[in-house]
Amino acid sequence: MFYFWEEEISSVLMKQSLSPKEQSQYEQLSEKKQPDWLAGRIAAKHIISQMIRNQWHREVAPIDIEIISDSHTRPDFRILHHDDIVFHSEYSLSLSHTKGKAIAGLSLIEETGYVGVDIEHDRECTEAFSRSFLTPKEYDSCIRYHIPFLQIWCYKEAFLKAIGAGLALHPHAIETTINNRGELLSLIQDGQERRIRPEKLSFPGCPFGAILYVEPYGE
């Protein structure tokens, strides 16, 4: 499941949504990074509250949902002031944001695997930049099918987020196969095909996007 956020965030909504720790994190960011970071938190809290509503039939305020993340791990979350809400299964959370818009994906790992999401606004990609993250096969496929390079980037970025690697794993270690509609057919990591369930996404202002559910190794 995923949720896309594109609305402007008022100061009132921000105060109602951020925990004290998150408010402190927000204030430490540069003004340029604050809108995207905030949109990501709002999207994540929305999808988590929806999951709690479906599972416990309870309403939890956004300020009581705290997103935990750093640059080295997958984002996680915890519920504040509701000790009776106990998760007996592990969830996977993924975030992506660009130009004040954001998407959050949430999955129950034992059912659908790890989730990764990515969205991108339209921008020009030079050949040098495109080849820095596309393998020769992927580059040729984009040219042959007239598929924007950024769509392949979204698939790769979503996968890297799902497995918790981020850009610590070079994009060339992953090779995708797409059809003439730009849909992902398969994904190879270091010579091994990964079991995935991909979906191509597109939103206003973010024409390129993807959500991937990735089965863990050995399961």
mmCIF file with all atom_site columns, C-alpha atoms in Angstrom:
data_model
loop_
_atom_site.group_PDB
_atom_site.id
_atom_site.type_symbol
_atom_site.label_atom_id
_atom_site.label_alt_id
_atom_site.label_comp_id
_atom_site.label_asym_id
_atom_site.label_entity_id
_atom_site.label_seq_id
_atom_site.pdbx_PDB_ins_code
_atom_site.Cartn_x
_atom_site.Cartn_y
_atom_site.Cartn_z
_atom_site.occupancy
_atom_site.B_iso_or_equiv
_atom_site.pdbx_formal_charge
_atom_site.auth_seq_id
_atom_site.auth_comp_id
_atom_site.auth_asym_id
_atom_site.auth_atom_id
_atom_site.pdbx_PDB_model_num
ATOM 1   C CA . MET A 1 1   ? 0.000   0.000   0.000   1.00 0.00 ? 1   MET A CA 1
ATOM 2   C CA . PHE A 1 2   ? 1.170   3.529   -0.667  1.00 0.00 ? 2   PHE A CA 1
ATOM 3   C CA . TYR A 1 3   ? 0.055   7.112   -0.167  1.00 0.00 ? 3   TYR A CA 1
ATOM 4   C CA . PHE A 1 4   ? 0.979   10.169  -2.240  1.00 0.00 ? 4   PHE A CA 1
ATOM 5   C CA . TRP A 1 5   ? 1.052   13.642  -0.647  1.00 0.00 ? 5   TRP A CA 1
ATOM 6   C CA . GLU A 1 6   ? 0.968   16.773  -2.807  1.00 0.00 ? 6   GLU A CA 1
ATOM 7   C CA . GLU A 1 7   ? -0.760  19.440  -0.682  1.00 0.00 ? 7   GLU A CA 1
ATOM 8   C CA . GLU A 1 8   ? 0.870   22.473  0.870   1.00 0.00 ? 8   GLU A CA 1
ATOM 9   C CA . ILE A 1 9   ? 1.553   21.904  4.577   1.00 0.00 ? 9   ILE A CA 1
ATOM 10  C CA . SER A 1 10  ? 0.405   24.682  6.866   1.00 0.00 ? 10  SER A CA 1
ATOM 11  C CA . SER A 1 11  ? 2.166   25.595  10.106  1.00 0.00 ? 11  SER A CA 1
ATOM 12  C CA . VAL A 1 12  ? -0.885  24.335  12.005  1.00 0.00 ? 12  VAL A CA 1
ATOM 13  C CA . LEU A 1 13  ? -0.728  20.929  10.311  1.00 0.00 ? 13  LEU A CA 1
ATOM 14  C CA . MET A 1 14  ? 2.987   20.748  10.966  1.00 0.00 ? 14  MET A CA 1
ATOM 15  C CA . LYS A 1 15  ? 2.516   21.400  14.697  1.00 0.00 ? 15  LYS A CA 1
ATOM 16  C CA . GLN A 1 16  ? -0.246  18.794  14.838  1.00 0.00 ? 16  GLN A CA 1
ATOM 17  C CA . SER A 1 17  ? 1.892   16.220  13.027  1.00 0.00 ? 17  SER A CA 1
ATOM 18  C CA . LEU A 1 18  ? 5.440   16.318  14.381  1.00 0.00 ? 18  LEU A CA 1
ATOM 19  C CA . SER A 1 19  ? 6.534   14.819  17.685  1.00 0.00 ? 19  SER A CA 1
ATOM 20  C CA . PRO A 1 20  ? 8.926   16.945  19.780  1.00 0.00 ? 20  PRO A CA 1
ATOM 21  C CA . LYS A 1 21  ? 11.863  14.902  18.492  1.00 0.00 ? 21  LYS A CA 1
ATOM 22  C CA . GLU A 1 22  ? 10.738  15.308  14.886  1.00 0.00 ? 22  GLU A CA 1
ATOM 23  C CA . GLN A 1 23  ? 10.204  19.034  15.399  1.00 0.00 ? 23  GLN A CA 1
ATOM 24  C CA . SER A 1 24  ? 13.810  19.293  16.571  1.00 0.00 ? 24  SER A CA 1
ATOM 25  C CA . GLN A 1 25  ? 15.009  17.338  13.525  1.00 0.00 ? 25  GLN A CA 1
ATOM 26  C CA . TYR A 1 26  ? 12.994  19.596  11.225  1.00 0.00 ? 26  TYR A CA 1
ATOM 27  C CA . GLU A 1 27  ? 14.513  22.762  12.707  1.00 0.00 ? 27  GLU A CA 1
ATOM 28  C CA . GLN A 1 28  ? 18.026  21.451  12.140  1.00 0.00 ? 28  GLN A CA 1
ATOM 29  C CA . LEU A 1 29  ? 17.434  21.058  8.398   1.00 0.00 ? 29  LEU A CA 1
ATOM 30  C CA . SER A 1 30  ? 18.175  23.741  5.838   1.00 0.00 ? 30  SER A CA 1
ATOM 31  C CA . GLU A 1 31  ? 15.200  25.694  4.498   1.00 0.00 ? 31  GLU A CA 1
ATOM 32  C CA . LYS A 1 32  ? 15.715  23.982  1.146   1.00 0.00 ? 32  LYS A CA 1
ATOM 33  C CA . LYS A 1 33  ? 15.365  20.478  2.639   1.00 0.00 ? 33  LYS A CA 1
ATOM 34  C CA . GLN A 1 34  ? 12.527  21.194  5.076   1.00 0.00 ? 34  GLN A CA 1
ATOM 35  C CA . PRO A 1 35  ? 9.522   21.012  2.666   1.00 0.00 ? 35  PRO A CA 1
ATOM 36  C CA . ASP A 1 36  ? 10.472  17.617  1.218   1.00 0.00 ? 36  ASP A CA 1
ATOM 37  C CA . TRP A 1 37  ? 11.362  16.147  4.618   1.00 0.00 ? 37  TRP A CA 1
ATOM 38  C CA . LEU A 1 38  ? 8.076   17.356  6.075   1.00 0.00 ? 38  LEU A CA 1
ATOM 39  C CA . ALA A 1 39  ? 6.013   16.036  3.160   1.00 0.00 ? 39  ALA A CA 1
ATOM 40  C CA . GLY A 1 40  ? 7.647   12.624  3.584   1.00 0.00 ? 40  GLY A CA 1
ATOM 41  C CA . ARG A 1 41  ? 6.714   12.525  7.273   1.00 0.00 ? 41  ARG A CA 1
ATOM 42  C CA . ILE A 1 42  ? 3.118   13.541  6.590   1.00 0.00 ? 42  ILE A CA 1
ATOM 43  C CA . ALA A 1 43  ? 2.733   10.864  3.898   1.00 0.00 ? 43  ALA A CA 1
ATOM 44  C CA . ALA A 1 44  ? 4.235   8.211   6.170   1.00 0.00 ? 44  ALA A CA 1
ATOM 45  C CA . LYS A 1 45  ? 2.034   9.126   9.121   1.00 0.00 ? 45  LYS A CA 1
ATOM 46  C CA . HIS A 1 46  ? -1.057  9.029   6.921   1.00 0.00 ? 46  HIS A CA 1
ATOM 47  C CA . ILE A 1 47  ? -0.404  5.496   5.690   1.00 0.00 ? 47  ILE A CA 1
ATOM 48  C CA . ILE A 1 48  ? 0.558   4.231   9.160   1.00 0.00 ? 48  ILE A CA 1
ATOM 49  C CA . SER A 1 49  ? -2.596  5.705   10.715  1.00 0.00 ? 49  SER A CA 1
ATOM 50  C CA . GLN A 1 50  ? -4.607  4.023   7.956   1.00 0.00 ? 50  GLN A CA 1
ATOM 51  C CA . MET A 1 51  ? -2.997  0.676   8.797   1.00 0.00 ? 51  MET A CA 1
ATOM 52  C CA . ILE A 1 52  ? -3.784  1.128   12.514  1.00 0.00 ? 52  ILE A CA 1
ATOM 53  C CA . ARG A 1 53  ? -7.355  2.093   11.681  1.00 0.00 ? 53  ARG A CA 1
ATOM 54  C CA . ASN A 1 54  ? -7.772  -1.051  9.584   1.00 0.00 ? 54  ASN A CA 1
ATOM 55  C CA . GLN A 1 55  ? -6.104  -3.391  12.089  1.00 0.00 ? 55  GLN A CA 1
ATOM 56  C CA . TRP A 1 56  ? -7.147  -1.972  15.475  1.00 0.00 ? 56  TRP A CA 1
ATOM 57  C CA . HIS A 1 57  ? -10.120 0.208   14.518  1.00 0.00 ? 57  HIS A CA 1
ATOM 58  C CA . ARG A 1 58  ? -8.418  3.019   16.388  1.00 0.00 ? 58  ARG A CA 1
ATOM 59  C CA . GLU A 1 59  ? -7.600  6.603   15.522  1.00 0.00 ? 59  GLU A CA 1
ATOM 60  C CA . VAL A 1 60  ? -4.046  7.680   16.299  1.00 0.00 ? 60  VAL A CA 1
ATOM 61  C CA . ALA A 1 61  ? -3.078  11.326  15.874  1.00 0.00 ? 61  ALA A CA 1
ATOM 62  C CA . PRO A 1 62  ? -0.145  12.029  13.539  1.00 0.00 ? 62  PRO A CA 1
ATOM 63  C CA . ILE A 1 63  ? 1.801   13.595  16.405  1.00 0.00 ? 63  ILE A CA 1
ATOM 64  C CA . ASP A 1 64  ? 1.703   10.199  18.158  1.00 0.00 ? 64  ASP A CA 1
ATOM 65  C CA . ILE A 1 65  ? 3.354   8.456   15.222  1.00 0.00 ? 65  ILE A CA 1
ATOM 66  C CA . GLU A 1 66  ? 7.099   9.034   15.197  1.00 0.00 ? 66  GLU A CA 1
ATOM 67  C CA . ILE A 1 67  ? 9.152   8.248   12.100  1.00 0.00 ? 67  ILE A CA 1
ATOM 68  C CA . ILE A 1 68  ? 12.640  6.982   12.846  1.00 0.00 ? 68  ILE A CA 1
ATOM 69  C CA . SER A 1 69  ? 15.222  7.227   10.097  1.00 0.00 ? 69  SER A CA 1
ATOM 70  C CA . ASP A 1 70  ? 18.784  8.108   9.269   1.00 0.00 ? 70  ASP A CA 1
ATOM 71  C CA . SER A 1 71  ? 20.923  7.910   6.166   1.00 0.00 ? 71  SER A CA 1
ATOM 72  C CA . HIS A 1 72  ? 22.136  4.372   6.908   1.00 0.00 ? 72  HIS A CA 1
ATOM 73  C CA . THR A 1 73  ? 18.979  2.354   7.626   1.00 0.00 ? 73  THR A CA 1
ATOM 74  C CA . ARG A 1 74  ? 15.449  1.827   6.369   1.00 0.00 ? 74  ARG A CA 1
ATOM 75  C CA . PRO A 1 75  ? 12.948  4.200   7.982   1.00 0.00 ? 75  PRO A CA 1
ATOM 76  C CA . ASP A 1 76  ? 10.965  2.770   10.889  1.00 0.00 ? 76  ASP A CA 1
ATOM 77  C CA . PHE A 1 77  ? 8.226   4.071   13.146  1.00 0.00 ? 77  PHE A CA 1
ATOM 78  C CA . ARG A 1 78  ? 6.872   3.851   16.659  1.00 0.00 ? 78  ARG A CA 1
ATOM 79  C CA . ILE A 1 79  ? 3.576   4.739   18.292  1.00 0.00 ? 79  ILE A CA 1
ATOM 80  C CA . LEU A 1 80  ? 3.719   7.136   21.239  1.00 0.00 ? 80  LEU A CA 1
ATOM 81  C CA . HIS A 1 81  ? 1.267   7.230   24.176  1.00 0.00 ? 81  HIS A CA 1
ATOM 82  C CA . HIS A 1 82  ? -0.617  4.108   23.032  1.00 0.00 ? 82  HIS A CA 1
ATOM 83  C CA . ASP A 1 83  ? 0.974   1.225   24.918  1.00 0.00 ? 83  ASP A CA 1
ATOM 84  C CA . ASP A 1 84  ? -1.909  -1.090  24.050  1.00 0.00 ? 84  ASP A CA 1
ATOM 85  C CA . ILE A 1 85  ? -1.041  -0.980  20.347  1.00 0.00 ? 85  ILE A CA 1
ATOM 86  C CA . VAL A 1 86  ? 1.516   -3.732  19.944  1.00 0.00 ? 86  VAL A CA 1
ATOM 87  C CA . PHE A 1 87  ? 2.772   -4.936  16.569  1.00 0.00 ? 87  PHE A CA 1
ATOM 88  C CA . HIS A 1 88  ? 3.166   -8.705  16.405  1.00 0.00 ? 88  HIS A CA 1
ATOM 89  C CA . SER A 1 89  ? 4.492   -8.609  12.849  1.00 0.00 ? 89  SER A CA 1
ATOM 90  C CA . GLU A 1 90  ? 7.228   -6.562  11.202  1.00 0.00 ? 90  GLU A CA 1
ATOM 91  C CA . TYR A 1 91  ? 6.408   -3.787  8.764   1.00 0.00 ? 91  TYR A CA 1
ATOM 92  C CA . SER A 1 92  ? 8.552   -2.253  6.046   1.00 0.00 ? 92  SER A CA 1
ATOM 93  C CA . LEU A 1 93  ? 8.320   1.501   5.446   1.00 0.00 ? 93  LEU A CA 1
ATOM 94  C CA . SER A 1 94  ? 9.749   3.460   2.521   1.00 0.00 ? 94  SER A CA 1
ATOM 95  C CA . LEU A 1 95  ? 9.702   7.183   1.679   1.00 0.00 ? 95  LEU A CA 1
ATOM 96  C CA . SER A 1 96  ? 10.472  9.347   -1.337  1.00 0.00 ? 96  SER A CA 1
ATOM 97  C CA . HIS A 1 97  ? 10.009  13.054  -1.908  1.00 0.00 ? 97  HIS A CA 1
ATOM 98  C CA . THR A 1 98  ? 10.738  15.725  -4.477  1.00 0.00 ? 98  THR A CA 1
ATOM 99  C CA . LYS A 1 99  ? 9.782   19.392  -4.745  1.00 0.00 ? 99  LYS A CA 1
ATOM 100 C CA . GLY A 1 100 ? 7.396   19.284  -1.779  1.00 0.00 ? 100 GLY A CA 1
ATOM 101 C CA . LYS A 1 101 ? 5.600   16.138  -2.947  1.00 0.00 ? 101 LYS A CA 1
ATOM 102 C CA . ALA A 1 102 ? 6.063   12.785  -1.246  1.00 0.00 ? 102 ALA A CA 1
ATOM 103 C CA . ILE A 1 103 ? 5.101   9.142   -1.315  1.00 0.00 ? 103 ILE A CA 1
ATOM 104 C CA . ALA A 1 104 ? 5.164   6.578   1.473   1.00 0.00 ? 104 ALA A CA 1
ATOM 105 C CA . GLY A 1 105 ? 4.910   2.816   1.050   1.00 0.00 ? 105 GLY A CA 1
ATOM 106 C CA . LEU A 1 106 ? 4.100   0.322   3.807   1.00 0.00 ? 106 LEU A CA 1
ATOM 107 C CA . SER A 1 107 ? 4.136   -3.472  3.687   1.00 0.00 ? 107 SER A CA 1
ATOM 108 C CA . LEU A 1 108 ? 3.727   -6.395  6.042   1.00 0.00 ? 108 LEU A CA 1
ATOM 109 C CA . ILE A 1 109 ? 7.015   -8.185  5.431   1.00 0.00 ? 109 ILE A CA 1
ATOM 110 C CA . GLU A 1 110 ? 5.756   -11.723 6.049   1.00 0.00 ? 110 GLU A CA 1
ATOM 111 C CA . GLU A 1 111 ? 3.043   -11.241 3.427   1.00 0.00 ? 111 GLU A CA 1
ATOM 112 C CA . THR A 1 112 ? 4.468   -9.032  0.676   1.00 0.00 ? 112 THR A CA 1
ATOM 113 C CA . GLY A 1 113 ? 8.169   -8.607  1.482   1.00 0.00 ? 113 GLY A CA 1
ATOM 114 C CA . TYR A 1 114 ? 10.073  -5.348  1.831   1.00 0.00 ? 114 TYR A CA 1
ATOM 115 C CA . VAL A 1 115 ? 8.718   -2.256  0.102   1.00 0.00 ? 115 VAL A CA 1
ATOM 116 C CA . GLY A 1 116 ? 10.601  0.475   -1.718  1.00 0.00 ? 116 GLY A CA 1
ATOM 117 C CA . VAL A 1 117 ? 9.209   3.604   -3.374  1.00 0.00 ? 117 VAL A CA 1
ATOM 118 C CA . ASP A 1 118 ? 10.630  6.376   -5.489  1.00 0.00 ? 118 ASP A CA 1
ATOM 119 C CA . ILE A 1 119 ? 9.199   9.385   -7.351  1.00 0.00 ? 119 ILE A CA 1
ATOM 120 C CA . GLU A 1 120 ? 10.965  11.882  -9.588  1.00 0.00 ? 120 GLU A CA 1
ATOM 121 C CA . HIS A 1 121 ? 9.968   15.164  -11.189 1.00 0.00 ? 121 HIS A CA 1
ATOM 122 C CA . ASP A 1 122 ? 10.742  15.637  -14.873 1.00 0.00 ? 122 ASP A CA 1
ATOM 123 C CA . ARG A 1 123 ? 14.213  16.929  -15.590 1.00 0.00 ? 123 ARG A CA 1
ATOM 124 C CA . GLU A 1 124 ? 16.850  16.595  -18.275 1.00 0.00 ? 124 GLU A CA 1
ATOM 125 C CA . CYS A 1 125 ? 19.292  13.715  -17.992 1.00 0.00 ? 125 CYS A CA 1
ATOM 126 C CA . THR A 1 126 ? 22.594  14.018  -19.809 1.00 0.00 ? 126 THR A CA 1
ATOM 127 C CA . GLU A 1 127 ? 24.043  10.940  -21.448 1.00 0.00 ? 127 GLU A CA 1
ATOM 128 C CA . ALA A 1 128 ? 26.905  10.896  -18.941 1.00 0.00 ? 128 ALA A CA 1
ATOM 129 C CA . PHE A 1 129 ? 24.530  11.023  -15.970 1.00 0.00 ? 129 PHE A CA 1
ATOM 130 C CA . SER A 1 130 ? 22.228  8.371   -17.453 1.00 0.00 ? 130 SER A CA 1
ATOM 131 C CA . ARG A 1 131 ? 25.102  5.993   -18.130 1.00 0.00 ? 131 ARG A CA 1
ATOM 132 C CA . SER A 1 132 ? 26.312  6.480   -14.548 1.00 0.00 ? 132 SER A CA 1
ATOM 133 C CA . PHE A 1 133 ? 23.321  4.514   -13.233 1.00 0.00 ? 133 PHE A CA 1
ATOM 134 C CA . LEU A 1 134 ? 22.177  2.541   -16.297 1.00 0.00 ? 134 LEU A CA 1
ATOM 135 C CA . THR A 1 135 ? 23.926  -0.555  -17.585 1.00 0.00 ? 135 THR A CA 1
ATOM 136 C CA . PRO A 1 136 ? 24.606  -0.619  -21.355 1.00 0.00 ? 136 PRO A CA 1
ATOM 137 C CA . LYS A 1 137 ? 21.647  -2.997  -21.824 1.00 0.00 ? 137 LYS A CA 1
ATOM 138 C CA . GLU A 1 138 ? 19.311  -0.669  -19.913 1.00 0.00 ? 138 GLU A CA 1
ATOM 139 C CA . TYR A 1 139 ? 20.526  2.376   -21.813 1.00 0.00 ? 139 TYR A CA 1
ATOM 140 C CA . ASP A 1 140 ? 19.924  0.637   -25.145 1.00 0.00 ? 140 ASP A CA 1
ATOM 141 C CA . SER A 1 141 ? 16.439  -0.480  -24.025 1.00 0.00 ? 141 SER A CA 1
ATOM 142 C CA . CYS A 1 142 ? 15.491  3.090   -23.119 1.00 0.00 ? 142 CYS A CA 1
ATOM 143 C CA . ILE A 1 143 ? 16.631  4.336   -26.523 1.00 0.00 ? 143 ILE A CA 1
ATOM 144 C CA . ARG A 1 144 ? 14.887  1.488   -28.384 1.00 0.00 ? 144 ARG A CA 1
ATOM 145 C CA . TYR A 1 145 ? 11.553  1.850   -26.572 1.00 0.00 ? 145 TYR A CA 1
ATOM 146 C CA . HIS A 1 146 ? 11.728  5.637   -26.038 1.00 0.00 ? 146 HIS A CA 1
ATOM 147 C CA . ILE A 1 147 ? 11.505  5.130   -22.268 1.00 0.00 ? 147 ILE A CA 1
ATOM 148 C CA . PRO A 1 148 ? 12.694  8.048   -20.086 1.00 0.00 ? 148 PRO A CA 1
ATOM 149 C CA . PHE A 1 149 ? 15.895  7.207   -18.233 1.00 0.00 ? 149 PHE A CA 1
ATOM 150 C CA . LEU A 1 150 ? 14.377  8.445   -14.968 1.00 0.00 ? 150 LEU A CA 1
ATOM 151 C CA . GLN A 1 151 ? 11.782  5.678   -14.999 1.00 0.00 ? 151 GLN A CA 1
ATOM 152 C CA . ILE A 1 152 ? 14.549  3.073   -14.789 1.00 0.00 ? 152 ILE A CA 1
ATOM 153 C CA . TRP A 1 153 ? 16.179  5.131   -12.064 1.00 0.00 ? 153 TRP A CA 1
ATOM 154 C CA . CYS A 1 154 ? 12.923  4.947   -10.072 1.00 0.00 ? 154 CYS A CA 1
ATOM 155 C CA . TYR A 1 155 ? 12.856  1.155   -10.328 1.00 0.00 ? 155 TYR A CA 1
ATOM 156 C CA . LYS A 1 156 ? 16.452  0.902   -9.192  1.00 0.00 ? 156 LYS A CA 1
ATOM 157 C CA . GLU A 1 157 ? 16.090  3.432   -6.385  1.00 0.00 ? 157 GLU A CA 1
ATOM 158 C CA . ALA A 1 158 ? 12.916  1.738   -5.122  1.00 0.00 ? 158 ALA A CA 1
ATOM 159 C CA . PHE A 1 159 ? 14.724  -1.609  -5.086  1.00 0.00 ? 159 PHE A CA 1
ATOM 160 C CA . LEU A 1 160 ? 17.743  -0.191  -3.255  1.00 0.00 ? 160 LEU A CA 1
ATOM 161 C CA . LYS A 1 161 ? 15.445  1.296   -0.626  1.00 0.00 ? 161 LYS A CA 1
ATOM 162 C CA . ALA A 1 162 ? 13.544  -1.965  -0.228  1.00 0.00 ? 162 ALA A CA 1
ATOM 163 C CA . ILE A 1 163 ? 16.708  -3.979  0.455   1.00 0.00 ? 163 ILE A CA 1
ATOM 164 C CA . GLY A 1 164 ? 18.084  -1.267  2.743   1.00 0.00 ? 164 GLY A CA 1
ATOM 165 C CA . ALA A 1 165 ? 21.201  -0.647  0.675   1.00 0.00 ? 165 ALA A CA 1
ATOM 166 C CA . GLY A 1 166 ? 20.624  2.848   -0.657  1.00 0.00 ? 166 GLY A CA 1
ATOM 167 C CA . LEU A 1 167 ? 23.431  4.099   -2.850  1.00 0.00 ? 167 LEU A CA 1
ATOM 168 C CA . ALA A 1 168 ? 25.964  2.053   -0.876  1.00 0.00 ? 168 ALA A CA 1
ATOM 169 C CA . LEU A 1 169 ? 25.273  -0.491  -3.627  1.00 0.00 ? 169 LEU A CA 1
ATOM 170 C CA . HIS A 1 170 ? 26.225  0.863   -7.050  1.00 0.00 ? 170 HIS A CA 1
ATOM 171 C CA . PRO A 1 171 ? 23.248  1.014   -9.466  1.00 0.00 ? 171 PRO A CA 1
ATOM 172 C CA . HIS A 1 172 ? 25.296  -0.967  -12.011 1.00 0.00 ? 172 HIS A CA 1
ATOM 173 C CA . ALA A 1 173 ? 25.079  -3.952  -9.626  1.00 0.00 ? 173 ALA A CA 1
ATOM 174 C CA . ILE A 1 174 ? 21.391  -4.069  -10.591 1.00 0.00 ? 174 ILE A CA 1
ATOM 175 C CA . GLU A 1 175 ? 20.115  -4.718  -14.095 1.00 0.00 ? 175 GLU A CA 1
ATOM 176 C CA . THR A 1 176 ? 16.479  -4.361  -15.061 1.00 0.00 ? 176 THR A CA 1
ATOM 177 C CA . THR A 1 177 ? 14.540  -5.713  -18.020 1.00 0.00 ? 177 THR A CA 1
ATOM 178 C CA . ILE A 1 178 ? 11.637  -3.583  -19.258 1.00 0.00 ? 178 ILE A CA 1
ATOM 179 C CA . ASN A 1 179 ? 9.031   -3.890  -21.980 1.00 0.00 ? 179 ASN A CA 1
ATOM 180 C CA . ASN A 1 180 ? 8.121   -1.275  -24.585 1.00 0.00 ? 180 ASN A CA 1
ATOM 181 C CA . ARG A 1 181 ? 5.731   0.409   -22.123 1.00 0.00 ? 181 ARG A CA 1
ATOM 182 C CA . GLY A 1 182 ? 8.484   0.958   -19.583 1.00 0.00 ? 182 GLY A CA 1
ATOM 183 C CA . GLU A 1 183 ? 7.120   -1.698  -17.225 1.00 0.00 ? 183 GLU A CA 1
ATOM 184 C CA . LEU A 1 184 ? 9.608   -3.673  -15.167 1.00 0.00 ? 184 LEU A CA 1
ATOM 185 C CA . LEU A 1 185 ? 9.700   -7.363  -16.109 1.00 0.00 ? 185 LEU A CA 1
ATOM 186 C CA . SER A 1 186 ? 12.646  -8.621  -14.061 1.00 0.00 ? 186 SER A CA 1
ATOM 187 C CA . LEU A 1 187 ? 15.548  -7.425  -11.933 1.00 0.00 ? 187 LEU A CA 1
ATOM 188 C CA . ILE A 1 188 ? 18.965  -9.008  -11.494 1.00 0.00 ? 188 ILE A CA 1
ATOM 189 C CA . GLN A 1 189 ? 21.188  -8.173  -8.526  1.00 0.00 ? 189 GLN A CA 1
ATOM 190 C CA . ASP A 1 190 ? 24.817  -9.317  -8.771  1.00 0.00 ? 190 ASP A CA 1
ATOM 191 C CA . GLY A 1 191 ? 23.868  -12.004 -11.261 1.00 0.00 ? 191 GLY A CA 1
ATOM 192 C CA . GLN A 1 192 ? 20.886  -13.344 -9.303  1.00 0.00 ? 192 GLN A CA 1
ATOM 193 C CA . GLU A 1 193 ? 17.266  -12.676 -10.198 1.00 0.00 ? 193 GLU A CA 1
ATOM 194 C CA . ARG A 1 194 ? 15.285  -11.217 -7.302  1.00 0.00 ? 194 ARG A CA 1
ATOM 195 C CA . ARG A 1 195 ? 11.649  -12.015 -6.724  1.00 0.00 ? 195 ARG A CA 1
ATOM 196 C CA . ILE A 1 196 ? 9.807   -8.716  -6.947  1.00 0.00 ? 196 ILE A CA 1
ATOM 197 C CA . ARG A 1 197 ? 6.348   -7.291  -7.494  1.00 0.00 ? 197 ARG A CA 1
ATOM 198 C CA . PRO A 1 198 ? 6.771   -3.929  -9.248  1.00 0.00 ? 198 PRO A CA 1
ATOM 199 C CA . GLU A 1 199 ? 4.340   -1.211  -10.226 1.00 0.00 ? 199 GLU A CA 1
ATOM 200 C CA . LYS A 1 200 ? 5.012   1.839   -12.381 1.00 0.00 ? 200 LYS A CA 1
ATOM 201 C CA . LEU A 1 201 ? 3.608   5.026   -10.828 1.00 0.00 ? 201 LEU A CA 1
ATOM 202 C CA . SER A 1 202 ? 2.858   8.530   -12.116 1.00 0.00 ? 202 SER A CA 1
ATOM 203 C CA . PHE A 1 203 ? 1.443   11.557  -10.269 1.00 0.00 ? 203 PHE A CA 1
ATOM 204 C CA . PRO A 1 204 ? 0.871   15.240  -11.047 1.00 0.00 ? 204 PRO A CA 1
ATOM 205 C CA . GLY A 1 205 ? 4.276   16.920  -11.014 1.00 0.00 ? 205 GLY A CA 1
ATOM 206 C CA . CYS A 1 206 ? 5.974   13.522  -10.626 1.00 0.00 ? 206 CYS A CA 1
ATOM 207 C CA . PRO A 1 207 ? 5.606   11.681  -13.940 1.00 0.00 ? 207 PRO A CA 1
ATOM 208 C CA . PHE A 1 208 ? 8.122   8.997   -12.972 1.00 0.00 ? 208 PHE A CA 1
ATOM 209 C CA . GLY A 1 209 ? 7.719   6.651   -10.049 1.00 0.00 ? 209 GLY A CA 1
ATOM 210 C CA . ALA A 1 210 ? 7.764   3.073   -8.864  1.00 0.00 ? 210 ALA A CA 1
ATOM 211 C CA . ILE A 1 211 ? 6.821   0.868   -5.940  1.00 0.00 ? 211 ILE A CA 1
ATOM 212 C CA . LEU A 1 212 ? 8.508   -2.515  -5.517  1.00 0.00 ? 212 LEU A CA 1
ATOM 213 C CA . TYR A 1 213 ? 7.817   -5.329  -3.106  1.00 0.00 ? 213 TYR A CA 1
ATOM 214 C CA . VAL A 1 214 ? 10.953  -7.452  -2.722  1.00 0.00 ? 214 VAL A CA 1
ATOM 215 C CA . GLU A 1 215 ? 11.083  -10.933 -1.249  1.00 0.00 ? 215 GLU A CA 1
ATOM 216 C CA . PRO A 1 216 ? 13.992  -11.307 1.199   1.00 0.00 ? 216 PRO A CA 1
ATOM 217 C CA . TYR A 1 217 ? 16.892  -13.591 0.276   1.00 0.00 ? 217 TYR A CA 1
ATOM 218 C CA . GLY A 1 218 ? 16.447  -17.203 1.318   1.00 0.00 ? 218 GLY A CA 1
ATOM 219 C CA . GLU A 1 219 ? 12.701  -16.984 1.882   1.00 0.00 ? 219 GLU A CA 1
#
